[in-house]
PDB file of C-alpha atoms in Angstrom:
ATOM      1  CA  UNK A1415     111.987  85.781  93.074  1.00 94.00           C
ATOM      2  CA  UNK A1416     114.544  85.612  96.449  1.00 96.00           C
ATOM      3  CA  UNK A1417     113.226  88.044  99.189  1.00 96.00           C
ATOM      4  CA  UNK A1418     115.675  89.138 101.591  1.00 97.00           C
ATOM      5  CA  UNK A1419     115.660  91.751 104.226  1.00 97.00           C
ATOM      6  CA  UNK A1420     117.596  94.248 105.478  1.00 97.00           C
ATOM      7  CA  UNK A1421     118.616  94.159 109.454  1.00 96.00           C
ATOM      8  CA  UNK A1422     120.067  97.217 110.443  1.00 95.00           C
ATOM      9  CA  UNK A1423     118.445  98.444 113.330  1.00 93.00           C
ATOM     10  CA  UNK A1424     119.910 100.920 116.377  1.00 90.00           C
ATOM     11  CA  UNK A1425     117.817  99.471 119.354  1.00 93.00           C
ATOM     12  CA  UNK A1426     117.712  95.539 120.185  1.00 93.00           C
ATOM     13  CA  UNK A1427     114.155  95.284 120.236  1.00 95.00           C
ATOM     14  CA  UNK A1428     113.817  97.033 117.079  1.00 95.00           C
ATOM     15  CA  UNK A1429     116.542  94.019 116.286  1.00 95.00           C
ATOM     16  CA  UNK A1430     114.274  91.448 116.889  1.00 93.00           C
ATOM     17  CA  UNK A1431     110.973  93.095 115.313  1.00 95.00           C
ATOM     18  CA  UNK A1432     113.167  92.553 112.673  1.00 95.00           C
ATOM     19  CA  UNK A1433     114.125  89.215 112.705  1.00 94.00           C
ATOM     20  CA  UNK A1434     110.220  87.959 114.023  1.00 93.00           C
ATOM     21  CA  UNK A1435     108.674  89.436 110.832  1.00 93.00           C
ATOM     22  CA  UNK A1436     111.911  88.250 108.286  1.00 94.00           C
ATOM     23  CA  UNK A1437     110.858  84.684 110.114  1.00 92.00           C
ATOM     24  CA  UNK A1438     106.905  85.313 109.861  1.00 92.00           C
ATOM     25  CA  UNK A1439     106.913  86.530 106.363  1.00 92.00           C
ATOM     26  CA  UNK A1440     109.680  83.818 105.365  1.00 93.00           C
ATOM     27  CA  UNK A1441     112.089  85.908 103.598  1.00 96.00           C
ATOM     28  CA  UNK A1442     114.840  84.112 102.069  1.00 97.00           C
ATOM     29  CA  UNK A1443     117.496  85.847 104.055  1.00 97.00           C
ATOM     30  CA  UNK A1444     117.938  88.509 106.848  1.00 97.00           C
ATOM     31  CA  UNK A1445     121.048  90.986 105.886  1.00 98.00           C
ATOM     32  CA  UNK A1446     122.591  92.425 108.510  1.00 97.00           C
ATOM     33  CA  UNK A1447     126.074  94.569 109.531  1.00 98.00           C
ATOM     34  CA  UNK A1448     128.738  92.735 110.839  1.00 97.00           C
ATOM     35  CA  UNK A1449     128.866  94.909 113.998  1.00 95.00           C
ATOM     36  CA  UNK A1450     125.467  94.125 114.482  1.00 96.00           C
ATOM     37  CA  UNK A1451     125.882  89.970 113.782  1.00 96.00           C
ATOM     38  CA  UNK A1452     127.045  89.924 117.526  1.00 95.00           C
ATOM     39  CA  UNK A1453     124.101  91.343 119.228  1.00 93.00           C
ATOM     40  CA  UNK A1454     122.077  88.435 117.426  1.00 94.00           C
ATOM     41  CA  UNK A1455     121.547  85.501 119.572  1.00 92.00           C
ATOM     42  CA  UNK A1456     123.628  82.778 117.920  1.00 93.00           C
ATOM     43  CA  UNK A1457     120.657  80.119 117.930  1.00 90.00           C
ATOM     44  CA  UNK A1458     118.671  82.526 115.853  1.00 88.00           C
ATOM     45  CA  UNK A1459     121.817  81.920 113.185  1.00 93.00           C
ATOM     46  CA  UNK A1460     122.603  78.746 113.275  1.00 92.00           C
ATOM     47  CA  UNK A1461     119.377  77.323 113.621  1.00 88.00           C
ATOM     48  CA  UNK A1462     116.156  79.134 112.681  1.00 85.00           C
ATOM     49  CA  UNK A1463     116.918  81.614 110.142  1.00 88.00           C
ATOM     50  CA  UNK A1464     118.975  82.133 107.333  1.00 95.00           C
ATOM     51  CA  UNK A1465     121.670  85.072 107.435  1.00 97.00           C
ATOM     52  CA  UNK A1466     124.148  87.137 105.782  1.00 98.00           C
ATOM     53  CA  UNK A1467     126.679  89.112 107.404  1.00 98.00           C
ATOM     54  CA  UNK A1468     127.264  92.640 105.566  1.00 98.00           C
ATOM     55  CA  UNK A1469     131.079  93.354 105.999  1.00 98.00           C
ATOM     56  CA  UNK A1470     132.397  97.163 106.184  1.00 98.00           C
ATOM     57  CA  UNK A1471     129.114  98.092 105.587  1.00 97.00           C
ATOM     58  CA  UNK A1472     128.216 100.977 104.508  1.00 96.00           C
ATOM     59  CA  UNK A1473     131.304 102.405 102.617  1.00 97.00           C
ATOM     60  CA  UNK A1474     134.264  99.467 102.490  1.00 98.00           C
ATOM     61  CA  UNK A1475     136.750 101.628 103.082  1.00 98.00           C
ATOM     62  CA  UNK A1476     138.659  99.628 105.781  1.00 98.00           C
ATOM     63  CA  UNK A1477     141.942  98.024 104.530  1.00 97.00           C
ATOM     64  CA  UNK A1478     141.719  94.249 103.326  1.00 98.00           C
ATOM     65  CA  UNK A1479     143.079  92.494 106.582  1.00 98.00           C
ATOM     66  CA  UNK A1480     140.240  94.057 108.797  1.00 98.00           C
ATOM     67  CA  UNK A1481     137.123  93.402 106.554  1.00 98.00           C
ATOM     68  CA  UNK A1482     139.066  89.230 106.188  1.00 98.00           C
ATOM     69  CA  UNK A1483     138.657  89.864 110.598  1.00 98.00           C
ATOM     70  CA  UNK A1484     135.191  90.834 110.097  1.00 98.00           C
ATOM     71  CA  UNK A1485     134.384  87.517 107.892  1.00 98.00           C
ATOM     72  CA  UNK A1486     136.158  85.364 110.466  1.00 98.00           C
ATOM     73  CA  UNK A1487     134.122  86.577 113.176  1.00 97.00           C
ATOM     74  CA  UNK A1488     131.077  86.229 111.042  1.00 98.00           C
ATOM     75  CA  UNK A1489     131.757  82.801 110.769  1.00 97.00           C
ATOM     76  CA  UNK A1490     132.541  81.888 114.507  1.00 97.00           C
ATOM     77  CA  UNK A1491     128.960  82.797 114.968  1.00 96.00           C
ATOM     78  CA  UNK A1492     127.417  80.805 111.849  1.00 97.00           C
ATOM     79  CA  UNK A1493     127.046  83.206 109.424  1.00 97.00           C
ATOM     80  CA  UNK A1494     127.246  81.236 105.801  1.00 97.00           C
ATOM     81  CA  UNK A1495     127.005  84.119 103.585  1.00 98.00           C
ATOM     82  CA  UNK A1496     129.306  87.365 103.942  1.00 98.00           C
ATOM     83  CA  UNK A1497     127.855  90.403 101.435  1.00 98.00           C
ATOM     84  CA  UNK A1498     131.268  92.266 100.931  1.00 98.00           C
ATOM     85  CA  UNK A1499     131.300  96.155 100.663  1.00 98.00           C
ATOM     86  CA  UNK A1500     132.838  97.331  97.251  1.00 98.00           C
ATOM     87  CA  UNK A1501     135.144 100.260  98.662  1.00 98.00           C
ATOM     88  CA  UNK A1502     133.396 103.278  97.468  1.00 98.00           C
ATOM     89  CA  UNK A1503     136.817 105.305  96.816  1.00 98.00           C
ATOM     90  CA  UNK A1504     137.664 102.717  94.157  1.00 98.00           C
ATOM     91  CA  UNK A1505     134.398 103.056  92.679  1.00 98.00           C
ATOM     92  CA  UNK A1506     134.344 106.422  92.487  1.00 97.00           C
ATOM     93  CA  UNK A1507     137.826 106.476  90.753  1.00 98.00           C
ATOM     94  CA  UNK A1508     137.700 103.742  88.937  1.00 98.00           C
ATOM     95  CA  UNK A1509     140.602 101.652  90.648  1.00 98.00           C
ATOM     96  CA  UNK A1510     139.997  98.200  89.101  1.00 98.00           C
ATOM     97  CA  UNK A1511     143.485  97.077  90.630  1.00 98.00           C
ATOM     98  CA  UNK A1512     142.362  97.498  94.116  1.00 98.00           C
ATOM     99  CA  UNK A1513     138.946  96.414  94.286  1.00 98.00           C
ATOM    100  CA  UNK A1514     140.093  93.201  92.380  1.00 98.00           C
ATOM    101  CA  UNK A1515     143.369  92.432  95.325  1.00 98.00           C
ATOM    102  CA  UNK A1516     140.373  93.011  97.729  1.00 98.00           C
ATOM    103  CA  UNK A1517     138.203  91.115  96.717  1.00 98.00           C
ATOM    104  CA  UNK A1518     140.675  88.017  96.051  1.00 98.00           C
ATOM    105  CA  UNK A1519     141.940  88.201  99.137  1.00 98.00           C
ATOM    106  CA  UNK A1520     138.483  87.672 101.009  1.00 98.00           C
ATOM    107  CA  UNK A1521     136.960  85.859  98.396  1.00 98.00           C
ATOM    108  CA  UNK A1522     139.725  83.489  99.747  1.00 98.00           C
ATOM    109  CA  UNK A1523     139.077  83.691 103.242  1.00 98.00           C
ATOM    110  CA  UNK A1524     135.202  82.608 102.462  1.00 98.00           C
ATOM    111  CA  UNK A1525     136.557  79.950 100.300  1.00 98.00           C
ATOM    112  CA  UNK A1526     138.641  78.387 102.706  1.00 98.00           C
ATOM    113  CA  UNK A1527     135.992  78.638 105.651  1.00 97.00           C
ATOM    114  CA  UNK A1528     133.088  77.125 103.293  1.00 97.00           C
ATOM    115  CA  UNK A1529     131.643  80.760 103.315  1.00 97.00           C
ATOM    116  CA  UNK A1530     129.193  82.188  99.930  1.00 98.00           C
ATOM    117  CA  UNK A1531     130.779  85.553  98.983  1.00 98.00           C
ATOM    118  CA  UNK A1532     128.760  88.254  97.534  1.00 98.00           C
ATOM    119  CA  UNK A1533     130.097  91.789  96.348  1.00 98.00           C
ATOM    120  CA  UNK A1534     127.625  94.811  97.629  1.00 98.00           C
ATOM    121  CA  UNK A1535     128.071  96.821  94.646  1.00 98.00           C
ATOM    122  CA  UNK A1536     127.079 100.915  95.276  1.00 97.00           C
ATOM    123  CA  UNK A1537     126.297 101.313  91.554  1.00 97.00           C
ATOM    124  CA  UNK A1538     125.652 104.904  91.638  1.00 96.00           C
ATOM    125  CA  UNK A1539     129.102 105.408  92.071  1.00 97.00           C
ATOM    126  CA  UNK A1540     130.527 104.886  88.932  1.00 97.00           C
ATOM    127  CA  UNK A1541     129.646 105.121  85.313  1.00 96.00           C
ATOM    128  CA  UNK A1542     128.107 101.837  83.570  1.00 96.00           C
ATOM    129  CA  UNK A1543     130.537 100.608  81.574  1.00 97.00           C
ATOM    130  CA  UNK A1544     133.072 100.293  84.579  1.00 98.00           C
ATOM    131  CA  UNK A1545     130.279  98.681  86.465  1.00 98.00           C
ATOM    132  CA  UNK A1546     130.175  96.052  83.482  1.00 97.00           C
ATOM    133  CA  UNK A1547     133.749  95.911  84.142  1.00 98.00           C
ATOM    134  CA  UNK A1548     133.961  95.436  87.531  1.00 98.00           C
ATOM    135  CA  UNK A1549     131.209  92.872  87.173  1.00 98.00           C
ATOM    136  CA  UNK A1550     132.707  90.845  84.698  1.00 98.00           C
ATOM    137  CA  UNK A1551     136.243  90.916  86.767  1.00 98.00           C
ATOM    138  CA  UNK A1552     134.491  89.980  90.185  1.00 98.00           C
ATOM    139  CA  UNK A1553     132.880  87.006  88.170  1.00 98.00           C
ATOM    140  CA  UNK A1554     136.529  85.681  86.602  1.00 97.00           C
ATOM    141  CA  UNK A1555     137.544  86.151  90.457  1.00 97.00           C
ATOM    142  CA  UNK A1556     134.896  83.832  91.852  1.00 97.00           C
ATOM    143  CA  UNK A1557     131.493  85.987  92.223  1.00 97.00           C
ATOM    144  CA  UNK A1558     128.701  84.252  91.017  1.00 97.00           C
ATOM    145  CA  UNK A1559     125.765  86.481  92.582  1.00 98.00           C
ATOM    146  CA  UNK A1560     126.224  90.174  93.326  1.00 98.00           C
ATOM    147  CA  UNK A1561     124.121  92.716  95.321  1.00 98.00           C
ATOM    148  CA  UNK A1562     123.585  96.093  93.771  1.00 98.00           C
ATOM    149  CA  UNK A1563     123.170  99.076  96.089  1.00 96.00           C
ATOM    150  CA  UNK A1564     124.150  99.241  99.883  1.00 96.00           C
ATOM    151  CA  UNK A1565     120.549 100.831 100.551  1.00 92.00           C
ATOM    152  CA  UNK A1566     122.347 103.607 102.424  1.00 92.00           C
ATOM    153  CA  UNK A1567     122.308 105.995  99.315  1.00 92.00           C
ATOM    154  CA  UNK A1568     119.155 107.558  97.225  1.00 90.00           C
ATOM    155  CA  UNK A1569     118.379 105.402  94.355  1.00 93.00           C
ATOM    156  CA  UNK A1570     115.816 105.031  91.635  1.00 93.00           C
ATOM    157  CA  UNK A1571     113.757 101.846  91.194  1.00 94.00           C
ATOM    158  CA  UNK A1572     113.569 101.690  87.221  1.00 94.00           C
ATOM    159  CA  UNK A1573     117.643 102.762  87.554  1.00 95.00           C
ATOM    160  CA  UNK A1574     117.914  99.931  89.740  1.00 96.00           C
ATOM    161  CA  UNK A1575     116.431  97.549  87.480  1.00 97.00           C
ATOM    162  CA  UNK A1576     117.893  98.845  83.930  1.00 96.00           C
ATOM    163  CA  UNK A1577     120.996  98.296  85.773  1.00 97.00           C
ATOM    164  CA  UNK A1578     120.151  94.677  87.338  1.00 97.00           C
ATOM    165  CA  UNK A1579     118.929  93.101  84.216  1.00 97.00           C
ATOM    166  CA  UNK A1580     121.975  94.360  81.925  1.00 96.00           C
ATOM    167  CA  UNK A1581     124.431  92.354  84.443  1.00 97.00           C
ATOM    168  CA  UNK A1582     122.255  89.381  84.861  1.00 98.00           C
ATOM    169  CA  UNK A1583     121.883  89.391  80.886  1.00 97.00           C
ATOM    170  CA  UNK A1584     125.537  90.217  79.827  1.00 96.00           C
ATOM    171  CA  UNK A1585     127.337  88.843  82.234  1.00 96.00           C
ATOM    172  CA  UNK A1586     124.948  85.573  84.203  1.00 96.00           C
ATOM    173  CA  UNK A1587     125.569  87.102  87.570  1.00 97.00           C
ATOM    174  CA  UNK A1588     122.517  86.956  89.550  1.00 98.00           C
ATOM    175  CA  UNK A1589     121.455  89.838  90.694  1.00 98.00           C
ATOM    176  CA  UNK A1590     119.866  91.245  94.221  1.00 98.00           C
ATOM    177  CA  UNK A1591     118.598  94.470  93.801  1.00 97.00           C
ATOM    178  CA  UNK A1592     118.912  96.606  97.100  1.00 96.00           C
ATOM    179  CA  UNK A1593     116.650  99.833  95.401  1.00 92.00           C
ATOM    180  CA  UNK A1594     113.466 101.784  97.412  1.00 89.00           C
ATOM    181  CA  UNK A1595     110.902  98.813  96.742  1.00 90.00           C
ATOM    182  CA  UNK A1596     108.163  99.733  98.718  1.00 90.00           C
ATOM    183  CA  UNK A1597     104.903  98.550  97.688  1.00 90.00           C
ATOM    184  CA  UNK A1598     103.415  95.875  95.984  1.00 91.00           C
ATOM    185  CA  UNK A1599     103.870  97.981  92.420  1.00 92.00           C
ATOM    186  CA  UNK A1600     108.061  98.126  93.111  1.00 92.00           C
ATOM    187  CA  UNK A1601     107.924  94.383  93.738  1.00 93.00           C
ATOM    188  CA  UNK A1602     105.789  93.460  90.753  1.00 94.00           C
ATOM    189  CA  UNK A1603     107.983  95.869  88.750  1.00 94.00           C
ATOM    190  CA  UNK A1604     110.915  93.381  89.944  1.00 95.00           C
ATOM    191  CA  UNK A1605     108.961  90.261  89.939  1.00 95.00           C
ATOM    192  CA  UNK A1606     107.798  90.727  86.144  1.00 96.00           C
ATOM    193  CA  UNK A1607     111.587  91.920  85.241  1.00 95.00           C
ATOM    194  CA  UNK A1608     112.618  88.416  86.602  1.00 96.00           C
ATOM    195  CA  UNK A1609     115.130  90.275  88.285  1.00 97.00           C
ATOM    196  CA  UNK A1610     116.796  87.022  90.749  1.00 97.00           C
ATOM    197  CA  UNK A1611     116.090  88.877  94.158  1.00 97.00           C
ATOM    198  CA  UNK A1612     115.294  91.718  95.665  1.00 97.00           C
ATOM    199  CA  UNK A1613     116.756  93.351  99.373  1.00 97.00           C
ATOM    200  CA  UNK A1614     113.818  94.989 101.269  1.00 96.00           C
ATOM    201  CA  UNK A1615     115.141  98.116 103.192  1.00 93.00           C
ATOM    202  CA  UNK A1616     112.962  97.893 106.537  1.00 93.00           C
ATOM    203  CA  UNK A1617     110.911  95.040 108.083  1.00 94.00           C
ATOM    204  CA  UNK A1618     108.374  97.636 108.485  1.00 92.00           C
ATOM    205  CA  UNK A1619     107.459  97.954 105.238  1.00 90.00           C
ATOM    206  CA  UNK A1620     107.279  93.848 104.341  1.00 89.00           C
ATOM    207  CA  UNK A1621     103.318  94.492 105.148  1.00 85.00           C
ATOM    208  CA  UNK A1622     103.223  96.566 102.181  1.00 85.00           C
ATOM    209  CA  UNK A1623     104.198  93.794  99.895  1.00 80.00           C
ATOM    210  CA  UNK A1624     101.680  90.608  98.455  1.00 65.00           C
ATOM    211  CA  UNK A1625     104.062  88.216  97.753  1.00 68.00           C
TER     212      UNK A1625
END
């Protein structure tokens, strides 16, 4: 099962705690803001660990042409994979239409700049059966890996997982589960769902995990 972890840390050194024990533990991938991708020294990206920068994180509610400057500066500093913000506003109302022009639109941008787009999808938000929706249109659009849950709002773990293995099983998306895993119990609970990866919320708590 992938292991990533979340970077998104207020103080530097709390910045590079971060990034030491994502490197020491080898998790798969270290997930941070945007805004924060330039307080990162740009060896640590291009050369020793692998990254993803979080665009309009938490709440995607910028319009399209800032969260395409966002990837673009992502990329200047080596960033490979951008996790894109659903916009929450469209989630909440349902607004297929926009989050699909979004999502086009920087899906292209990451195309064109040999970048791996993944939606950040706040699940919570919406009933299930737009979720399906919105899952099946953001894999006809390009998708082919999703993240569900920004971390930034209370979630359930068995929720999380229900949720994870319908898309993964429905629709083949893999699925990164971004849910309050935070023991060795919530990571077996994923590991024995096969869920494809899970999104740790704090580097503090990767002691907490046999893995």
């Amino acid at each position: 099962m992938r292991i990533e972890l979340l970077c998104n840390e207020p103080k530097y050194p709390d910045i590079l705690a971060c990034i030491f024990e994502g490197s020491e533990r080898r998790v798969d991938q270290i997930c941070t803001p945007s805004g924060i991708v330039p307080r990162i020294d740009e060896s640590f990206i291009r050369e020793y660990c692998n990254f993803s920068g979080i665009v309009d994180f938490p709440y995607g509610i910028s319009e399209t042409r800032i969260r395409v400057h966002e990837i673009l500066l992502c990329e200047k500093r080596g960033i490979k994979t951008i996790d894109l913000v659903i916009n929450r506003h469209d989630l909440e109302s349902s607004n297929l239409f926009a989050i699909r022009k979004d999502f086009k639109t920087c899906y292209e941008a990451c195309r064109v700049n040999k970048i791996h787009i993944r939606p950040v999808i706040e699940y919570r938000l919406a009933e299930p059966t737009f979720i399906e929706e919105l899952c099946f249109s953001l894999k006809e659009n390009g998708a082919s890996e999703i993240v569900l849950g920004t971390g930034s709002m209370v979630d359930d773990v068995l929720d999380n997982i229900i949720s994870s293995k319908l898309i993964e099983d429905k629709l083949g998306l893999s699925v990164i589960s971004c849910s309050p895993i935070l023991s060795s119990d919530h990571y077996n609970m994923f590991y024995e769902s096969k869920i494809h990866g899970i999104r740790v919320k704090s580097y503090k708590i990767l002691n907490n995990f046999v893995y």
